[in-house]
Coordinates of C-alpha atoms in Angstrom, one line a residue:
M1 CA -23.7 -6.9 35.8
K2 CA -20.0 -7.6 35.6
E3 CA -20.6 -10.0 32.7
K4 CA -22.6 -7.5 30.8
H5 CA -19.7 -4.9 31.4
N6 CA -17.3 -7.3 29.9
K7 CA -19.4 -8.1 26.9
T8 CA -19.6 -4.3 26.3
R9 CA -15.8 -4.0 26.5
R10 CA -15.4 -6.9 24.2
F11 CA -17.8 -5.5 21.6
Q12 CA -16.1 -2.1 21.7
R13 CA -12.7 -3.7 21.1
L14 CA -14.1 -5.7 18.2
K15 CA -15.6 -2.6 16.7
N16 CA -12.4 -0.8 17.1
W17 CA -10.4 -3.6 15.6
D18 CA -12.7 -4.0 12.7
S19 CA -12.5 -0.3 11.8
L20 CA -8.8 0.4 12.5
K21 CA -6.8 -2.6 12.8
L22 CA -8.3 -4.1 9.6
L23 CA -7.6 -1.0 7.7
K24 CA -4.1 -1.0 9.0
Y25 CA -3.6 -4.5 7.9
A26 CA -5.1 -3.9 4.6
V27 CA -2.6 -0.9 4.0
I28 CA 0.4 -3.2 5.1
G29 CA -1.0 -5.9 2.8
F30 CA -1.3 -3.5 -0.1
F31 CA 2.4 -2.5 0.3
A32 CA 3.4 -6.1 0.8
L33 CA 1.6 -7.2 -2.3
F34 CA 2.6 -4.4 -4.8
L35 CA 5.9 -3.3 -3.4
M36 CA 7.7 -5.6 -1.0
I37 CA 6.9 -8.9 -2.7
P38 CA 7.9 -7.7 -6.1
L39 CA 11.2 -6.3 -5.1
L40 CA 11.7 -9.5 -3.2
S41 CA 10.9 -11.5 -6.4
V42 CA 13.4 -9.5 -8.4
F43 CA 16.1 -9.9 -5.8
I44 CA 15.7 -13.7 -5.8
V45 CA 15.5 -13.9 -9.7
S46 CA 19.0 -11.9 -9.7
F47 CA 20.3 -15.1 -8.1
T48 CA 18.4 -17.9 -9.8
G49 CA 18.5 -16.5 -13.3
E50 CA 15.0 -17.6 -14.0
P51 CA 11.5 -16.3 -12.9
V52 CA 10.2 -17.5 -9.5
N53 CA 6.6 -17.4 -9.0
L54 CA 6.1 -16.6 -5.4
F55 CA 2.3 -16.3 -5.4
G56 CA 2.0 -19.7 -7.4
S57 CA 3.8 -21.5 -4.7
F58 CA 0.9 -21.1 -2.4
V59 CA -1.7 -22.6 -4.7
N60 CA 0.2 -25.0 -7.0
P61 CA 2.5 -27.7 -5.7
E62 CA 4.1 -28.0 -9.0
I63 CA 5.1 -24.4 -9.1
L64 CA 6.3 -24.8 -5.5
S65 CA 8.4 -27.7 -6.5
T66 CA 9.9 -25.8 -9.5
N67 CA 10.6 -22.7 -7.3
I68 CA 12.4 -24.9 -4.8
E69 CA 14.6 -26.5 -7.6
R70 CA 15.4 -23.0 -9.0
L71 CA 16.3 -21.6 -5.5
S72 CA 18.5 -24.6 -4.8
N73 CA 20.5 -23.6 -8.0
A74 CA 20.9 -20.1 -6.9
S75 CA 24.4 -18.5 -7.1
F76 CA 26.4 -15.4 -7.4
E77 CA 27.3 -16.3 -10.9
H78 CA 25.2 -13.5 -12.5
Y79 CA 26.7 -10.9 -10.1
A80 CA 30.2 -12.1 -10.9
N81 CA 29.4 -11.6 -14.5
L82 CA 28.2 -8.1 -13.7
F83 CA 31.7 -7.1 -12.3
S84 CA 33.7 -9.1 -14.9
S85 CA 36.0 -7.3 -17.2
G86 CA 34.4 -6.1 -20.3
S87 CA 30.9 -6.6 -18.9
V88 CA 28.2 -4.5 -20.6
Y89 CA 26.4 -4.2 -17.3
L90 CA 29.5 -2.9 -15.5
S91 CA 29.9 -0.4 -18.4
A92 CA 26.4 0.6 -18.1
L93 CA 26.7 1.2 -14.2
N94 CA 30.0 3.1 -14.7
N95 CA 28.6 5.4 -17.4
S96 CA 25.3 6.0 -15.3
L97 CA 27.4 6.9 -12.3
L98 CA 29.6 9.1 -14.3
L99 CA 26.7 10.9 -15.9
S100 CA 24.9 11.4 -12.6
I101 CA 28.1 12.7 -10.9
L102 CA 28.8 15.2 -13.7
V103 CA 25.2 16.4 -13.7
S104 CA 25.2 16.9 -10.0
V105 CA 28.4 18.9 -10.0
I106 CA 27.3 21.1 -12.9
V107 CA 23.9 21.8 -11.5
I108 CA 25.2 22.9 -8.1
V109 CA 27.7 25.2 -9.4
M110 CA 25.2 26.6 -12.0
C111 CA 22.5 27.1 -9.3
L112 CA 24.8 28.8 -6.8
P113 CA 24.5 32.3 -8.2
I114 CA 20.7 31.9 -9.0
A115 CA 20.0 30.8 -5.4
Y116 CA 21.8 33.6 -3.9
A117 CA 20.1 36.2 -6.2
F118 CA 16.6 34.9 -5.2
A119 CA 17.4 34.7 -1.5
R120 CA 19.7 37.6 -0.9
T121 CA 19.2 40.3 -3.6
A122 CA 16.5 42.5 -5.0
M123 CA 17.1 41.0 -8.6
P124 CA 14.6 42.6 -11.0
F125 CA 11.8 40.6 -12.4
K126 CA 12.3 38.0 -9.6
K127 CA 8.7 36.4 -9.8
T128 CA 8.9 36.1 -13.5
L129 CA 12.3 34.4 -13.4
A130 CA 11.2 32.2 -10.6
A131 CA 8.2 30.9 -12.6
L132 CA 10.6 30.3 -15.5
C133 CA 13.0 28.5 -13.2
T134 CA 10.2 26.2 -12.0
M135 CA 8.9 25.5 -15.5
P136 CA 11.4 22.8 -16.5
I137 CA 10.1 20.5 -13.9
I138 CA 6.6 20.2 -15.7
V139 CA 8.2 19.1 -19.0
P140 CA 8.6 15.3 -19.4
T141 CA 12.3 14.4 -20.0
F142 CA 11.7 12.7 -23.3
I143 CA 9.9 15.8 -24.5
S144 CA 12.8 17.9 -23.5
A145 CA 15.1 15.5 -25.3
A146 CA 13.0 15.8 -28.4
G147 CA 13.2 19.7 -28.1
F148 CA 17.0 19.4 -28.0
I149 CA 16.9 17.4 -31.4
I150 CA 14.7 20.2 -32.8
M151 CA 17.4 22.8 -31.9
F152 CA 20.7 21.2 -32.0
G153 CA 20.2 18.3 -34.4
R154 CA 21.7 18.2 -37.9
T155 CA 18.7 20.1 -39.2
G156 CA 18.1 22.0 -36.1
W157 CA 17.3 25.8 -36.3
V158 CA 20.1 26.6 -33.7
T159 CA 22.5 24.7 -35.9
H160 CA 21.3 26.4 -39.0
V161 CA 21.8 29.8 -37.2
F162 CA 25.2 28.8 -35.9
N163 CA 26.4 27.6 -39.5
T164 CA 25.1 30.7 -41.2
M165 CA 26.8 33.0 -38.9
L166 CA 30.2 31.3 -39.0
G167 CA 30.0 29.9 -42.5
T168 CA 30.5 26.3 -41.2
E169 CA 28.7 23.0 -41.7
G170 CA 27.6 20.3 -39.4
A171 CA 26.2 20.2 -35.8
I172 CA 27.3 22.3 -33.0
F173 CA 27.7 19.1 -31.1
N174 CA 26.4 15.6 -31.5
V175 CA 23.1 15.6 -29.6
Y176 CA 22.9 11.9 -29.5
S177 CA 25.8 11.6 -27.0
M178 CA 26.7 11.8 -23.3
L179 CA 27.0 15.6 -23.7
G180 CA 23.6 15.8 -25.1
I181 CA 22.1 13.8 -22.1
I182 CA 24.0 15.9 -19.6
L183 CA 22.9 19.3 -21.1
V184 CA 19.2 18.1 -21.1
Q185 CA 19.4 16.8 -17.6
V186 CA 21.3 19.8 -16.3
F187 CA 18.9 22.4 -17.7
F188 CA 15.7 20.5 -16.8
F189 CA 16.6 19.0 -13.5
F190 CA 18.1 22.3 -12.1
P191 CA 14.9 23.4 -10.2
F192 CA 15.2 20.3 -8.0
A193 CA 18.4 21.7 -6.5
L194 CA 17.6 25.4 -6.9
W195 CA 14.7 25.7 -4.5
P196 CA 16.3 23.8 -1.7
M197 CA 19.4 26.0 -2.1
V198 CA 17.3 29.2 -2.0
A199 CA 15.7 28.0 1.2
A200 CA 19.2 27.3 2.6
F201 CA 20.3 30.8 1.9
K202 CA 17.2 32.3 3.4
I203 CA 17.4 30.4 6.7
A204 CA 21.1 31.1 7.5
D205 CA 21.7 33.7 10.1
L206 CA 22.8 37.0 8.7
S207 CA 24.3 38.1 12.0
V208 CA 27.3 36.0 11.3
E209 CA 27.9 37.4 7.9
E210 CA 27.5 41.0 9.3
A211 CA 30.1 40.1 12.1
S212 CA 32.5 39.0 9.3
R213 CA 32.1 42.3 7.5
N214 CA 32.3 44.4 10.8
L215 CA 35.6 42.5 11.5
G216 CA 36.9 43.8 8.1
A217 CA 36.3 41.0 5.8
K218 CA 35.6 41.8 2.2
S219 CA 32.4 40.8 0.5
W220 CA 33.9 38.0 -1.5
S221 CA 35.7 36.7 1.5
T222 CA 32.4 36.6 3.4
M223 CA 30.7 34.8 0.7
V224 CA 33.4 32.2 0.5
F225 CA 34.1 31.5 4.1
V226 CA 30.9 32.4 5.7
T227 CA 27.8 32.5 3.4
L228 CA 28.6 29.3 1.6
P229 CA 29.4 27.2 4.4
L230 CA 26.2 28.3 6.1
A231 CA 24.2 27.0 3.0
L232 CA 26.4 23.9 2.6
P233 CA 23.9 21.3 4.1
G234 CA 21.5 22.5 1.4
M235 CA 23.9 22.4 -1.4
I236 CA 25.0 18.8 -0.3
S237 CA 21.4 17.6 0.0
S238 CA 20.6 19.1 -3.4
A239 CA 23.5 17.4 -5.1
L240 CA 22.6 14.0 -3.8
L241 CA 19.0 14.6 -4.9
I242 CA 20.1 15.7 -8.5
F243 CA 22.3 12.5 -8.5
T244 CA 19.2 10.3 -7.7
V245 CA 17.0 11.9 -10.2
S246 CA 19.7 11.8 -13.0
F247 CA 20.5 8.3 -12.3
S248 CA 16.8 7.3 -12.4
D249 CA 16.0 9.2 -15.4
F250 CA 14.7 7.0 -18.3
G251 CA 13.3 9.6 -20.8
T252 CA 16.3 11.3 -21.8
P253 CA 18.8 8.5 -22.3
I254 CA 16.1 6.3 -24.1
I255 CA 15.8 9.1 -26.8
L256 CA 19.5 10.5 -26.9
A257 CA 21.8 7.6 -26.0
P258 CA 23.6 6.3 -29.0
D259 CA 24.1 2.4 -29.5
G260 CA 27.7 2.5 -28.1
L261 CA 26.7 4.3 -24.9
N262 CA 25.4 1.8 -22.3
L263 CA 23.3 3.4 -19.4
I264 CA 21.8 1.2 -16.7
V265 CA 18.3 2.3 -17.1
V266 CA 18.3 1.8 -21.0
Q267 CA 20.1 -1.6 -20.6
A268 CA 17.6 -2.9 -18.1
Y269 CA 14.7 -1.7 -20.3
R270 CA 16.4 -3.6 -23.4
E271 CA 17.1 -6.7 -21.2
I272 CA 13.4 -7.1 -20.3
S273 CA 11.7 -5.8 -23.5
G274 CA 14.1 -6.9 -26.2
F275 CA 15.8 -10.1 -24.8
F276 CA 13.5 -11.3 -22.1
N277 CA 16.6 -11.9 -20.0
W278 CA 15.2 -12.2 -16.6
A279 CA 18.7 -12.5 -14.8
G280 CA 20.2 -9.4 -16.6
A281 CA 17.0 -7.2 -16.0
S282 CA 16.8 -8.4 -12.4
I283 CA 20.5 -7.7 -11.6
L284 CA 20.4 -4.2 -13.1
T285 CA 17.0 -3.6 -11.1
V286 CA 18.7 -4.5 -7.8
I287 CA 21.9 -2.4 -8.7
M288 CA 19.5 0.7 -9.5
V289 CA 17.5 0.3 -6.2
I290 CA 20.7 -0.1 -4.1
V291 CA 22.6 2.9 -5.8
A292 CA 19.3 5.1 -5.6
A293 CA 18.8 4.0 -1.9
I294 CA 22.4 4.8 -0.9
F295 CA 22.3 8.2 -2.3
F296 CA 18.7 8.9 -0.9
W297 CA 20.1 8.0 2.4
L298 CA 23.0 10.1 2.1
Q299 CA 20.8 12.9 1.2
R300 CA 18.8 12.4 4.5
L301 CA 22.0 12.1 6.4
A302 CA 23.2 15.4 5.0
T303 CA 20.2 17.3 6.5
K304 CA 19.8 15.3 9.7
G305 CA 23.3 14.0 10.7
K306 CA 24.8 17.3 11.8
D307 CA 23.5 20.6 13.3
Y308 CA 24.5 23.6 11.0
G309 CA 22.0 25.7 12.7
T310 CA 22.9 29.3 13.6
V311 CA 19.5 30.9 14.1
S312 CA 18.4 31.5 17.7
G313 CA 15.7 33.8 19.0
K314 CA 13.7 36.0 16.7
P315 CA 15.2 35.8 13.2
K316 CA 16.7 38.9 11.7
K317 CA 15.0 40.4 8.7
V318 CA 16.8 40.0 5.6
K319 CA 18.1 43.1 3.9
L320 CA 18.2 42.5 0.1
N321 CA 21.3 43.7 -1.8
A322 CA 19.9 46.1 -4.3
K323 CA 23.2 47.2 -5.8
K324 CA 22.9 47.3 -9.6
A325 CA 26.6 46.0 -9.9
V326 CA 25.3 42.7 -8.3
T327 CA 21.7 42.5 -9.3
L328 CA 22.3 43.2 -13.2
P329 CA 24.8 40.5 -13.6
L330 CA 22.8 38.0 -11.6
F331 CA 19.6 38.9 -13.6
T332 CA 21.5 38.4 -16.8
Y333 CA 23.0 35.1 -15.9
T334 CA 19.7 33.8 -14.5
S335 CA 17.9 34.9 -17.6
L336 CA 20.5 33.0 -19.8
V337 CA 20.1 29.8 -17.8
V338 CA 16.3 29.8 -18.2
L339 CA 16.5 30.8 -21.7
L340 CA 17.6 27.4 -23.0
P341 CA 14.6 25.3 -21.5
V342 CA 12.2 28.1 -22.6
L343 CA 13.5 27.9 -26.2
T344 CA 13.4 24.1 -26.0
V345 CA 9.6 24.2 -25.1
F346 CA 9.0 27.0 -27.6
S347 CA 10.8 24.8 -30.4
V348 CA 8.4 21.8 -29.6
F349 CA 5.5 24.3 -29.9
I350 CA 6.7 25.8 -33.3
Q351 CA 7.1 22.2 -34.6
S352 CA 3.6 21.4 -33.4
I353 CA 2.1 24.0 -35.8
A354 CA 4.6 23.6 -38.6
T355 CA 3.8 22.3 -42.0
T356 CA 7.4 21.2 -42.6
W357 CA 10.6 22.3 -40.9
G358 CA 14.0 21.4 -42.2
R359 CA 17.3 23.4 -42.4
D360 CA 15.6 26.6 -41.9
L361 CA 15.3 29.1 -39.1
L362 CA 11.5 29.0 -39.2
P363 CA 9.1 26.4 -40.7
R364 CA 7.8 26.8 -44.3
G365 CA 4.4 27.1 -43.2
F366 CA 2.0 26.9 -40.1
T367 CA -1.1 24.7 -39.4
L368 CA -3.3 23.4 -36.8
D369 CA -3.7 20.0 -38.5
H370 CA -1.5 18.2 -36.1
Y371 CA -3.7 19.2 -33.2
A372 CA -6.9 18.4 -35.1
T373 CA -5.1 14.9 -35.8
I374 CA -4.7 14.2 -32.1
F375 CA -8.0 15.4 -31.1
T376 CA -9.6 13.1 -33.8
R377 CA -7.4 10.1 -33.8
S378 CA -6.0 10.1 -30.3
T379 CA -9.0 11.0 -28.2
D380 CA -8.7 7.6 -26.7
N381 CA -5.2 8.2 -25.6
I382 CA -6.2 11.5 -23.9
M383 CA -9.1 9.7 -22.1
N384 CA -6.8 6.8 -21.2
S385 CA -4.5 9.4 -19.4
I386 CA -7.2 11.0 -17.4
I387 CA -8.8 7.7 -16.4
L388 CA -5.4 6.0 -15.4
A389 CA -4.3 9.1 -13.6
S390 CA -7.8 9.4 -11.8
G391 CA -7.6 5.6 -10.8
A392 CA -4.0 6.2 -9.3
L393 CA -5.2 9.2 -7.7
V394 CA -8.1 7.5 -6.0
I395 CA -5.7 4.7 -4.6
S396 CA -3.2 7.3 -3.5
V397 CA -5.7 9.4 -1.6
I398 CA -7.2 6.5 0.3
V399 CA -3.9 4.8 1.1
A400 CA -2.0 8.0 1.9
T401 CA -4.8 9.3 4.2
L402 CA -4.6 6.0 6.2
V403 CA -0.8 5.9 6.2
S404 CA -0.7 9.5 7.6
Y405 CA -3.3 8.7 10.2
F406 CA -1.5 5.8 11.5
V407 CA 1.9 7.4 11.4
V408 CA 0.8 10.4 13.2
R409 CA -1.7 8.9 15.7
Q410 CA -0.3 5.5 16.2
N411 CA 3.5 6.3 15.7
A412 CA 3.6 3.5 13.0
T413 CA 7.1 4.3 12.0
K414 CA 7.7 1.1 10.1
L415 CA 4.6 1.9 7.9
D416 CA 6.1 5.1 7.2
F417 CA 9.5 3.5 6.2
I418 CA 7.7 1.2 3.9
A419 CA 5.6 3.9 2.3
S420 CA 8.8 5.9 1.7
I421 CA 10.6 3.0 -0.3
P422 CA 9.1 4.0 -3.7
L423 CA 11.3 7.1 -3.4
V424 CA 14.4 5.0 -4.0
V425 CA 12.9 2.7 -6.7
P426 CA 13.4 4.0 -10.2
G427 CA 10.4 3.7 -12.4
I428 CA 12.2 1.2 -14.8
A429 CA 13.0 -0.9 -11.7
L430 CA 9.4 -1.0 -10.5
G431 CA 8.1 -1.8 -13.9
I432 CA 10.6 -4.8 -14.3
A433 CA 9.6 -6.0 -10.8
F434 CA 6.0 -5.8 -11.6
I435 CA 6.3 -7.7 -14.8
Q436 CA 8.3 -10.5 -13.1
T437 CA 5.9 -10.8 -10.3
F438 CA 2.5 -10.6 -11.9
N439 CA 3.0 -12.4 -15.3
T440 CA 1.8 -15.9 -14.3
A441 CA -1.1 -17.1 -12.3
P442 CA -2.6 -16.9 -9.7
L443 CA -2.1 -13.0 -10.0
Q444 CA -1.6 -12.7 -13.8
L445 CA -2.0 -8.8 -13.9
T446 CA 0.7 -8.0 -16.5
G447 CA -0.8 -6.2 -19.5
T448 CA -3.9 -5.0 -17.6
A449 CA -4.9 -1.4 -16.8
F450 CA -5.2 -2.3 -13.2
L451 CA -1.6 -3.2 -12.8
L452 CA -0.5 0.1 -14.5
I453 CA -2.9 2.1 -12.2
V454 CA -1.3 0.4 -9.2
A455 CA 2.1 1.1 -10.4
Y456 CA 1.4 4.7 -10.9
A457 CA 0.0 5.0 -7.4
I458 CA 2.8 3.1 -5.6
R459 CA 5.4 5.2 -7.6
R460 CA 3.8 8.6 -6.5
M461 CA 2.4 7.5 -3.2
P462 CA 5.2 9.3 -1.2
Y463 CA 4.2 12.6 -2.6
M464 CA 0.7 12.2 -1.4
I465 CA 1.7 10.9 2.1
R466 CA 4.0 13.9 2.6
S467 CA 1.3 16.4 1.7
T468 CA -1.4 14.6 3.8
M469 CA 0.8 13.9 6.8
G470 CA 1.5 17.7 7.1
S471 CA -2.3 18.3 7.4
M472 CA -2.7 15.4 9.8
M473 CA -0.1 16.8 12.1
A474 CA -2.1 20.1 12.4
I475 CA -5.3 18.3 13.6
R476 CA -5.6 18.2 17.3
S477 CA -6.3 14.8 18.7
D478 CA -8.8 16.0 21.2
I479 CA -11.3 16.6 18.2
E480 CA -11.2 12.9 17.4
E481 CA -11.6 12.0 21.2
A482 CA -14.6 14.1 21.5
S483 CA -16.2 12.3 18.5
V484 CA -15.5 9.0 20.1
N485 CA -16.7 10.0 23.5
L486 CA -20.0 10.8 21.8
G487 CA -20.4 7.3 20.4
A488 CA -18.8 7.5 16.9
S489 CA -16.4 4.7 15.9
R490 CA -12.9 5.5 14.9
L491 CA -13.7 4.8 11.3
L492 CA -16.6 7.1 11.3
T493 CA -14.6 9.6 13.1
L494 CA -11.7 9.2 10.4
T495 CA -14.1 9.5 7.5
T496 CA -16.4 12.4 8.9
I497 CA -14.0 14.5 11.0
V498 CA -10.4 13.8 10.1
G499 CA -10.8 13.4 6.4
P500 CA -12.5 16.8 5.8
L501 CA -9.9 18.6 8.0
M502 CA -7.2 17.0 5.8
L503 CA -8.7 18.2 2.7
P504 CA -6.2 21.1 1.9
G505 CA -3.3 18.6 2.2
I506 CA -5.3 15.9 0.1
V507 CA -6.1 18.5 -2.5
A508 CA -2.5 19.8 -2.9
G509 CA -1.1 16.1 -2.9
S510 CA -3.8 15.1 -5.6
I511 CA -2.7 17.7 -8.0
L512 CA 0.9 16.7 -7.7
V513 CA 0.1 13.1 -8.1
F514 CA -2.1 13.8 -11.1
V515 CA 0.6 15.9 -12.8
T516 CA 3.4 13.3 -12.2
V517 CA 1.3 10.4 -13.4
I518 CA 0.2 12.4 -16.5
K519 CA 3.9 12.7 -17.6
E520 CA 5.1 9.4 -16.4
T521 CA 7.2 7.7 -18.8
S522 CA 9.2 4.6 -17.7
V523 CA 6.6 2.8 -16.0
T524 CA 4.2 3.5 -18.8
I525 CA 6.4 2.2 -21.6
L526 CA 6.8 -1.2 -19.7
L527 CA 3.4 -1.7 -18.4
A528 CA 0.7 0.0 -20.5
P529 CA -1.3 -2.3 -22.6
S530 CA -1.9 -1.1 -26.2
E531 CA -5.7 -0.6 -25.6
W532 CA -4.9 1.7 -22.6
A533 CA -2.0 3.6 -24.0
P534 CA -1.8 7.1 -22.5
M535 CA -0.5 10.2 -24.2
S536 CA 2.9 9.9 -22.8
L537 CA 3.2 6.6 -24.4
M538 CA 2.0 7.8 -27.7
V539 CA 4.4 10.8 -27.7
F540 CA 7.3 8.4 -27.0
Q541 CA 6.3 6.0 -29.7
N542 CA 5.8 8.9 -32.3
I543 CA 9.1 10.2 -31.5
L544 CA 10.7 6.7 -32.0
R545 CA 8.8 6.5 -35.4
G546 CA 10.0 9.9 -36.5
Q547 CA 6.5 11.4 -36.5
M548 CA 7.8 14.5 -34.8
Y549 CA 4.9 16.8 -35.8
T550 CA 2.1 15.0 -34.0
A551 CA 4.5 14.0 -31.2
S552 CA 5.2 17.6 -30.7
A553 CA 1.5 18.6 -30.7
M554 CA 0.7 15.9 -28.1
A555 CA 3.6 16.9 -26.1
I556 CA 2.4 20.5 -25.9
L557 CA -1.0 19.3 -24.8
I558 CA 0.6 17.2 -21.9
I559 CA 2.7 20.3 -20.9
G560 CA -0.4 22.6 -21.0
V561 CA -2.4 20.2 -18.7
V562 CA 0.5 19.7 -16.3
L563 CA 1.2 23.6 -16.4
I564 CA -2.3 24.3 -15.4
L565 CA -2.4 21.8 -12.6
Q566 CA 0.9 23.0 -11.4
L567 CA -0.3 26.6 -11.1
V568 CA -3.2 25.4 -9.1
A569 CA -1.0 23.4 -6.7
N570 CA 1.4 26.3 -6.2
R571 CA -1.6 28.5 -5.4
L572 CA -2.9 26.0 -2.9
T573 CA 0.4 25.5 -1.3
K574 CA 1.2 29.1 -1.3
N575 CA 4.7 28.8 -2.7
S576 CA 6.6 31.8 -1.4
L577 CA 10.3 30.9 -1.8
Y578 CA 11.0 33.9 -3.8

């Protein structure tokens, strides 16, 4: 009897191990294979200066011998060259740091009045302005850069209006410059900072501000010495987030950066795609990951390291400021800020239906031929985008659901940390890491659609995980225990009970993943094979070739798809910040 009981227990342990531990090891293996090993490979190559085939070492003695020889010659020589005087890499790093700092500071200053207006005032048309303030997020940065060229280039319509009014000649400013890149990033990245700042103003305790006014402080004094300090954590967190986004942005500088302006993402792309310089590309990749990781860590520290909380007990209802002397200036200012992104997208749309558009305010004629062209000649690109995004979505849903389950139910904090690493890896860095790791046997995946799908999934995985983890936390564990007690395995319980209950989070995360993959640029440019070129790559290539009309038409198609999906996502997540 005892022996039979022991056999039963061993069978139960084996069943649970097969259904859960095997899946957990599979998830860990997925991240090890497609995230940790590529990053480790890039790190090693930055010292050796030559490719190191880590996978080949396990199956081919000659490759192992070659790798050992290259590792024996590893040195800090390439890093020394990075920091040497007059180094192109050092110049690229300094320019990128300067760009990101300037964009962060400008965005925070620009967003302060807008965040206050949404959180604390009865500003008119608040919902409309909130939608317009969210719109820049859905526009791929290389498209917004192209829109700036249409507006502020030498033949741009804004340039034409400016010169006509003032009787001058030439551009208002050189759009192909650091200033052009800053303006695009400021006006298309500010929503990343705005909504966290709105939330910071909303959660601050109003009783502290009322106490300040009751003690005789004037409104401006209360704002400067009470309201702003209460919102300080949100402002710091937003600034660090903007820094990371700006530093990692590839779409804007690849279009607008002139030859004399070195930026680290562009330089890394040139090293791998133009010169096949493994050492230079690896060093720049390592530097990008380190810088992004530092500022991501600082952003987390700003929100977790200190307690700025003042709310206790039942929160006091916010009494919105309805004074016209306050709301009308804020409405005007907010409208002016969102006007530029709106005009940029509108300019891209006008060009997509223009016959020819030169040094005039409006095109000489209008046509739908450019849309007919993309639907006849670029149907494959449209289908490629859908198939690639769907493939990445399937991987994201499966892996993110399992990660959320293991983190919430088994407290797998290390797995949570590993799954969060893609947040600090710029797209261009991940692309370079994949090329270096999977360009030789036994895993020669470079140039395949599969590797591009995996890259998309890895890059956007944290978004799906955060969405599914919230749903997982809301599911009571006793529901699972009841299923197991009735004889179901953990795997069966996960797929038939937990999975359906997580569906709202899965759906919301799926839309976010699909949206971001559709407009992904950096990974696409490096990894997409010609036969699997998605819409984003075709837009980018058409812009570089000067085919602005068809590029604009496909850009509007991308924006339309992303906009529809974003609206669905907002409806599902019930976004109510305003």
